[in-house]
Short mmCIF file of C-alpha atoms in Angstrom, two decimals:
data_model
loop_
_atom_site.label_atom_id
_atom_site.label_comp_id
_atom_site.label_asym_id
_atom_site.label_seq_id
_atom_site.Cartn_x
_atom_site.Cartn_y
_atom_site.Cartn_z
CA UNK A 280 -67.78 153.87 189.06
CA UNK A 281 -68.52 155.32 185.48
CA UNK A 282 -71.91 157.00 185.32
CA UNK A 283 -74.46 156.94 182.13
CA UNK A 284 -77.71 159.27 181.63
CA UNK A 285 -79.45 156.08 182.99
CA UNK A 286 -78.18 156.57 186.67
CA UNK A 287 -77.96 160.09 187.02
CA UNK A 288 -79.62 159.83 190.30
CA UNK A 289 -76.61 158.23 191.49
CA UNK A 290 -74.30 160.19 190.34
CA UNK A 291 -76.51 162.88 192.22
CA UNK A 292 -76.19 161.17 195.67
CA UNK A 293 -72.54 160.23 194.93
CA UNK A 294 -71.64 163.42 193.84
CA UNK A 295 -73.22 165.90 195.78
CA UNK A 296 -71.31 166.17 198.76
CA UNK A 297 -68.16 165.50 196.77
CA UNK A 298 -68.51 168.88 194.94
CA UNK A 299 -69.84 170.84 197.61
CA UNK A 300 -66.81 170.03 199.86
CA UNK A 301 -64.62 170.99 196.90
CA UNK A 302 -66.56 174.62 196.29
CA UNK A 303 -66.25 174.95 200.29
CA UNK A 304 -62.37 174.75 200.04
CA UNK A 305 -62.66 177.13 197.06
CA UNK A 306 -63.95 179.83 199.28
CA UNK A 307 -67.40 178.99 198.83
CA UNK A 308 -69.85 179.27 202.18
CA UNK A 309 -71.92 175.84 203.11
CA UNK A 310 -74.90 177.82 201.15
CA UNK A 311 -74.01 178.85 198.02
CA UNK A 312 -71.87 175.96 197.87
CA UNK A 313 -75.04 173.94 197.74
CA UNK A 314 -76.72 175.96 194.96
CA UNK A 315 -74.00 175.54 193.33
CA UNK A 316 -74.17 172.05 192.82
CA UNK A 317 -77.44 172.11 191.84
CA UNK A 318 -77.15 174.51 189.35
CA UNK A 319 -73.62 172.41 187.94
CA UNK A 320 -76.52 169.61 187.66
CA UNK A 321 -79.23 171.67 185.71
CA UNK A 322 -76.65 172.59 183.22
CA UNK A 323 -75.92 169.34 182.90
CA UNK A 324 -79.02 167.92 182.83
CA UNK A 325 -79.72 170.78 179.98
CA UNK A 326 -76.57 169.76 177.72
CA UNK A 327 -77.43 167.83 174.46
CA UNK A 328 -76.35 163.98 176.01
CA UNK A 329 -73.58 163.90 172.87
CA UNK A 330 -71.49 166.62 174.03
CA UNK A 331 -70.81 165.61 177.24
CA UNK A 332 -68.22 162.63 177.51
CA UNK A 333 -67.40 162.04 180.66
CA UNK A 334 -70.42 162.95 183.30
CA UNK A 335 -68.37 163.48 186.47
CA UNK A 336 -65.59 165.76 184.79
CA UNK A 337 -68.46 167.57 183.30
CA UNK A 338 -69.95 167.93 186.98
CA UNK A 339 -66.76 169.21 188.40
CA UNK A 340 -65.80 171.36 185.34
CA UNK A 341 -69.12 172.93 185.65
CA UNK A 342 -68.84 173.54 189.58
CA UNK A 343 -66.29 175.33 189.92
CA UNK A 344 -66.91 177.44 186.30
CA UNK A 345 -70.59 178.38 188.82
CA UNK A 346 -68.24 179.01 192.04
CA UNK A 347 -65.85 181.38 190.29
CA UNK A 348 -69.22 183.13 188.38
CA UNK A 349 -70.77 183.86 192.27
CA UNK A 350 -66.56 184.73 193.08
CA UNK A 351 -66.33 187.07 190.79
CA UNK A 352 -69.77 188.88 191.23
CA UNK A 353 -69.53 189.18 194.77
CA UNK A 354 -66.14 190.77 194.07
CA UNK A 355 -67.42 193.22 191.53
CA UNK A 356 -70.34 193.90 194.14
CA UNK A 357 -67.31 194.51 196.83
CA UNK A 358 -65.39 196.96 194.58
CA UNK A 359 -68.74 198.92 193.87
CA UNK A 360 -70.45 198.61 197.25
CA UNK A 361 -67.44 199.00 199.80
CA UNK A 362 -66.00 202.56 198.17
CA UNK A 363 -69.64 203.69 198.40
CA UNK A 364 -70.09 202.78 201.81
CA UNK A 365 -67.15 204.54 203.14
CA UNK A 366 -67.88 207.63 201.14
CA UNK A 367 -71.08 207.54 202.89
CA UNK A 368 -70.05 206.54 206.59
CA UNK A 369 -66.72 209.39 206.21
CA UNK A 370 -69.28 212.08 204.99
CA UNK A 371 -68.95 215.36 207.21
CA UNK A 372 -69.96 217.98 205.43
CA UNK A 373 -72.80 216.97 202.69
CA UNK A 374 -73.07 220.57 201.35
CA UNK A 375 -70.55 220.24 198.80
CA UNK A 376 -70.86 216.57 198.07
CA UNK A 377 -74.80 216.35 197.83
CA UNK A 378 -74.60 218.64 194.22
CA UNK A 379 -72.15 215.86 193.40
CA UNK A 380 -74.65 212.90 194.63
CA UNK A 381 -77.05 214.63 192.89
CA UNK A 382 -75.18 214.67 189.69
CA UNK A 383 -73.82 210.96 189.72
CA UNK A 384 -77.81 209.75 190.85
CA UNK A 385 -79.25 211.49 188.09
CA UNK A 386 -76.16 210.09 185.11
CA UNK A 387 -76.98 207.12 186.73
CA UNK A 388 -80.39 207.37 186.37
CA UNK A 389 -79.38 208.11 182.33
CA UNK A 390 -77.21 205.58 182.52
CA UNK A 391 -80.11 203.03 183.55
CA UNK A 392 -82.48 204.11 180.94
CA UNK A 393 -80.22 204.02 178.39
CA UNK A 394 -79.52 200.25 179.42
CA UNK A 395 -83.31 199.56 179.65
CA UNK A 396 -83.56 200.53 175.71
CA UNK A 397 -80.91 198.61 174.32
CA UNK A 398 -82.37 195.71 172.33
CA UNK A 399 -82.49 192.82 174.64
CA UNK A 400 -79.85 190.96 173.73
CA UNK A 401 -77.36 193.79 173.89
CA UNK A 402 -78.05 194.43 176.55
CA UNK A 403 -77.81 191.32 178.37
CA UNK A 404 -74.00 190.37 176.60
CA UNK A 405 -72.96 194.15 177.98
CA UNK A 406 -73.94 193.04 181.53
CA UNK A 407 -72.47 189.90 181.46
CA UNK A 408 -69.11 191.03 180.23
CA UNK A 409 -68.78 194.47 181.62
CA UNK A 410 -70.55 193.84 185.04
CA UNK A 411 -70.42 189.85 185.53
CA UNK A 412 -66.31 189.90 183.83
CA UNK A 413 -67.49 186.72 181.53
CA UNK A 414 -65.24 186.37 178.77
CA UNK A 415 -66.61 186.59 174.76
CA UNK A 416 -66.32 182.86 175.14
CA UNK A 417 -67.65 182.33 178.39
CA UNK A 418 -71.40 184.87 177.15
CA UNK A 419 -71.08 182.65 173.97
CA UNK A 420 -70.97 179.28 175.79
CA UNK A 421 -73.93 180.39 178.16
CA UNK A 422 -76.08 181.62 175.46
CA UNK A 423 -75.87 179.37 173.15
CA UNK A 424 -74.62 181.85 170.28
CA UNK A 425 -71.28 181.89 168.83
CA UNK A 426 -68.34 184.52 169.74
CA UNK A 427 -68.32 186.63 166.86
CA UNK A 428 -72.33 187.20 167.48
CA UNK A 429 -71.24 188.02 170.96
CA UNK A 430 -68.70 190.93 169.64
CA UNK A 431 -71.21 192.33 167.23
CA UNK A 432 -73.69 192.15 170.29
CA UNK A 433 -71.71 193.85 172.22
CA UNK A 434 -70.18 196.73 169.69
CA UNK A 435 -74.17 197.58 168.78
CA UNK A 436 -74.52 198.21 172.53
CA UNK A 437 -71.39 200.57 173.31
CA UNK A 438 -72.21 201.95 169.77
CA UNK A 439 -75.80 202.97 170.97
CA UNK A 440 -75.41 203.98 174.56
CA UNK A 441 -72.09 206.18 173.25
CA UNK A 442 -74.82 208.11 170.87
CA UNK A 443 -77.49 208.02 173.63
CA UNK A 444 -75.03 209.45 176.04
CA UNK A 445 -73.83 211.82 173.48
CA UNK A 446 -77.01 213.31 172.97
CA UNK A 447 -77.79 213.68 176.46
CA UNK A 448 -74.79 215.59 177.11
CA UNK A 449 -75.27 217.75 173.84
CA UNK A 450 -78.99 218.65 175.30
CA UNK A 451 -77.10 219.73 178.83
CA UNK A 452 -74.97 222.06 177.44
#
């Protein structure tokens, strides 16, 4: 069946469990599998009508592009988390590791502010690429600005938090 704007209810009900079966067998669970449909139909339902030609394709394209988003930020959140966790559970002697803690919680803490007074938009094209892995493509696709505004985004940010950090460690010395 070909679907228009008209019927998108239909394409909804048709759809639905289509997709969510797919994002299952793509390692999704039952849950987020579900979100992720819906979310595959906001984005659709927020694209201008004349750039999408074929609704269904769009849906699927747009389905999996969510799935391997929530993929690769739960493995990012693995590779951070896990190592941190089994620091923690294999600590035996916290005398020589809590000046350590101590030192890594407060350049985080640094680190943090320093994010915080980036100018927004910096700061969110740093996250996405250098904590959510999206591609210069993929943060200019979602935002709605074009690439080479992403990469002068992004330079302005590493440009300020390299002079913020390097007057941080300047002061400590």
């Amino acid at each position: 069946m070909t679907y228009s704007w008209e019927n998108i209810a239909s394409l909804y009900a048709d759809e639905r469990g289509r997709l969510k079966r797919l994002l299952i067998q793509r390692g999704l669970s039952a849950h987020y599998a579900a979100d992720a449909v819906q979310e595959a139909f906001l984005r659709l339902l927020r694209t201008p009508r004349e750039d999408v030609r074929d609704l269904r394709s769009y849906l699927r394209r747009t389905a999996v592009t969510v799935a391997i988003d929530h993929q690769r930020r739960e493995k990012r959140r693995a590779v951070f988390i896990d190592p941190c966790l089994a620091l923690h559970d294999n600590m035996q002697d916290t005398a020589p590791l809590a000046d350590a803690l101590m030192i890594s919680h407060e350049e985080l803490e640094l680190l943090d502010a320093a994010l915080l007074d980036l100018p927004p938009r910096c700061r969110e094209v740093l996250i996405l690429h250098k904590f959510e892995g999206l591609r210069y493509s993929e943060i200019s696709e979602r935002l709605g600005i074009a690439k080479n505004t992403v990469m002068v985004h992004m330079v302005k940010a590493l440009g300020i938090l390299r002079h913020r950090m390097n007057e941080i460690n300047s002061v400590g010395e």
